[in-house]
Coordinates of C-alpha atoms in Angstrom, one line a residue:
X9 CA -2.5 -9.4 4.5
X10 CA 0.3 -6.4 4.3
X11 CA 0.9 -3.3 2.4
X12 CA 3.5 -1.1 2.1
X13 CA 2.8 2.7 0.9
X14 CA 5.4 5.4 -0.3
X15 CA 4.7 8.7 -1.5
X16 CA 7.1 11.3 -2.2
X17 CA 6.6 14.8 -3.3
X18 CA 10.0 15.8 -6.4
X19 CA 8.5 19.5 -6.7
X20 CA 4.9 21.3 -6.0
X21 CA 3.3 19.4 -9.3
X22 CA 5.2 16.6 -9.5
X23 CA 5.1 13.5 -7.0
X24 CA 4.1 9.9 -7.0
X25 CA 3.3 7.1 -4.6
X26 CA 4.6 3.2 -4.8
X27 CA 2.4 0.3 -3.3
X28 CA 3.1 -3.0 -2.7
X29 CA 0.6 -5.4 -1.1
X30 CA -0.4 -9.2 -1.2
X31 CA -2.8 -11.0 0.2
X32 CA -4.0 -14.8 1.3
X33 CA -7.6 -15.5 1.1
X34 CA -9.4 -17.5 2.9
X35 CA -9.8 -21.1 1.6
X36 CA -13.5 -22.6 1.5
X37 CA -15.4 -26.4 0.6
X38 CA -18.1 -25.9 -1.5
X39 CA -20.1 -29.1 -2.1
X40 CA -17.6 -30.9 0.1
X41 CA -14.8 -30.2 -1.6
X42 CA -11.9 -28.5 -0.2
X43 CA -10.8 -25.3 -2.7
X44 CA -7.8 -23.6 -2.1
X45 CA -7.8 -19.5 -1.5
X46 CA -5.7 -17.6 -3.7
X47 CA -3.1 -15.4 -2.7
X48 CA -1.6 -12.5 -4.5
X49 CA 0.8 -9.9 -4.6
X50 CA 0.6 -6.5 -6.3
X51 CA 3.1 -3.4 -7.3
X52 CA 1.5 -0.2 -7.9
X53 CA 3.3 3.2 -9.5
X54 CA 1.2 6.4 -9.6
X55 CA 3.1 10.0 -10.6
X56 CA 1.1 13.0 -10.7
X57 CA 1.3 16.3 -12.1
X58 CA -0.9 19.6 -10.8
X59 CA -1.4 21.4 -14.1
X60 CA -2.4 24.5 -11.7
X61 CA -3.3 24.7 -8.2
X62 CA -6.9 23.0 -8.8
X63 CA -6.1 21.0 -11.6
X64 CA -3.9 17.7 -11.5
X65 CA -3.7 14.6 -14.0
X66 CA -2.3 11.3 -12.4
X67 CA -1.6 8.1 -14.1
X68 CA -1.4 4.9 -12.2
X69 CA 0.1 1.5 -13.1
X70 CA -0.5 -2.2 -11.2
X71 CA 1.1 -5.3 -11.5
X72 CA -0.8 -8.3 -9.9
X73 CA 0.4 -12.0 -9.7
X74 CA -1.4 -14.6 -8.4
X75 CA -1.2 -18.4 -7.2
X76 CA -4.1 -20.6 -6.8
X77 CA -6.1 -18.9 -9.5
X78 CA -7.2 -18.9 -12.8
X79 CA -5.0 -16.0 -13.7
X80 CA -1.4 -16.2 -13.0
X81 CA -1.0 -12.0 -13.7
X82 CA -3.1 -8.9 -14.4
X83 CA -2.2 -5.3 -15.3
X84 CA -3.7 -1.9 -15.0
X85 CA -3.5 1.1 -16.7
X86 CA -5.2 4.0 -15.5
X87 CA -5.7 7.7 -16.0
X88 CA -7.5 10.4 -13.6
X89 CA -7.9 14.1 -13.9
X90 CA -8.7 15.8 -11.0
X91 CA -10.4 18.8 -10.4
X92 CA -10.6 20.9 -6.7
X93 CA -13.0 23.5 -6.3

């Protein structure tokens, strides 16, 4: 289990942070039967932008692929606004 974290600030509104991070689970039996954990890796990109000094909108993407799962990949898309007061 690792991660690696960047964030870097390009002006006072504008920065982002960069993750990448994987994972190997466990593996278990269930009803004597040996199953395999997944593992994973994952790539995440998240830029903000303060509108003001208590107002900020930050949109993040994530890239996930997996081995030893029912999904091979997954992406997110996501938006937050975020309000200080």
């Amino acid at each position: 289990n690792w991660l690696l974290y960047y964030q870097y600030n390009f002006t006072d509104k504008l920065s982002t942070w960069v993750c990448f991070s994987g994972e190997d689970v466990s593996s278990g039996t269930v009803a004597g039967v040996h199953i395999p954990g997944p593992s994973y890796w994952s790539l995440s990109l998240s830029p903000a932008y303060a509108i003001t000094a208590n107002l900020s909108v930050k949109f993040q993407y994530t890239y996930t692929k997996y081995s030893s799962y029912t999904a091979k990949t997954n992406n997110l898309v996501g938006t937050a606004v975020l309000f200080k007061f």
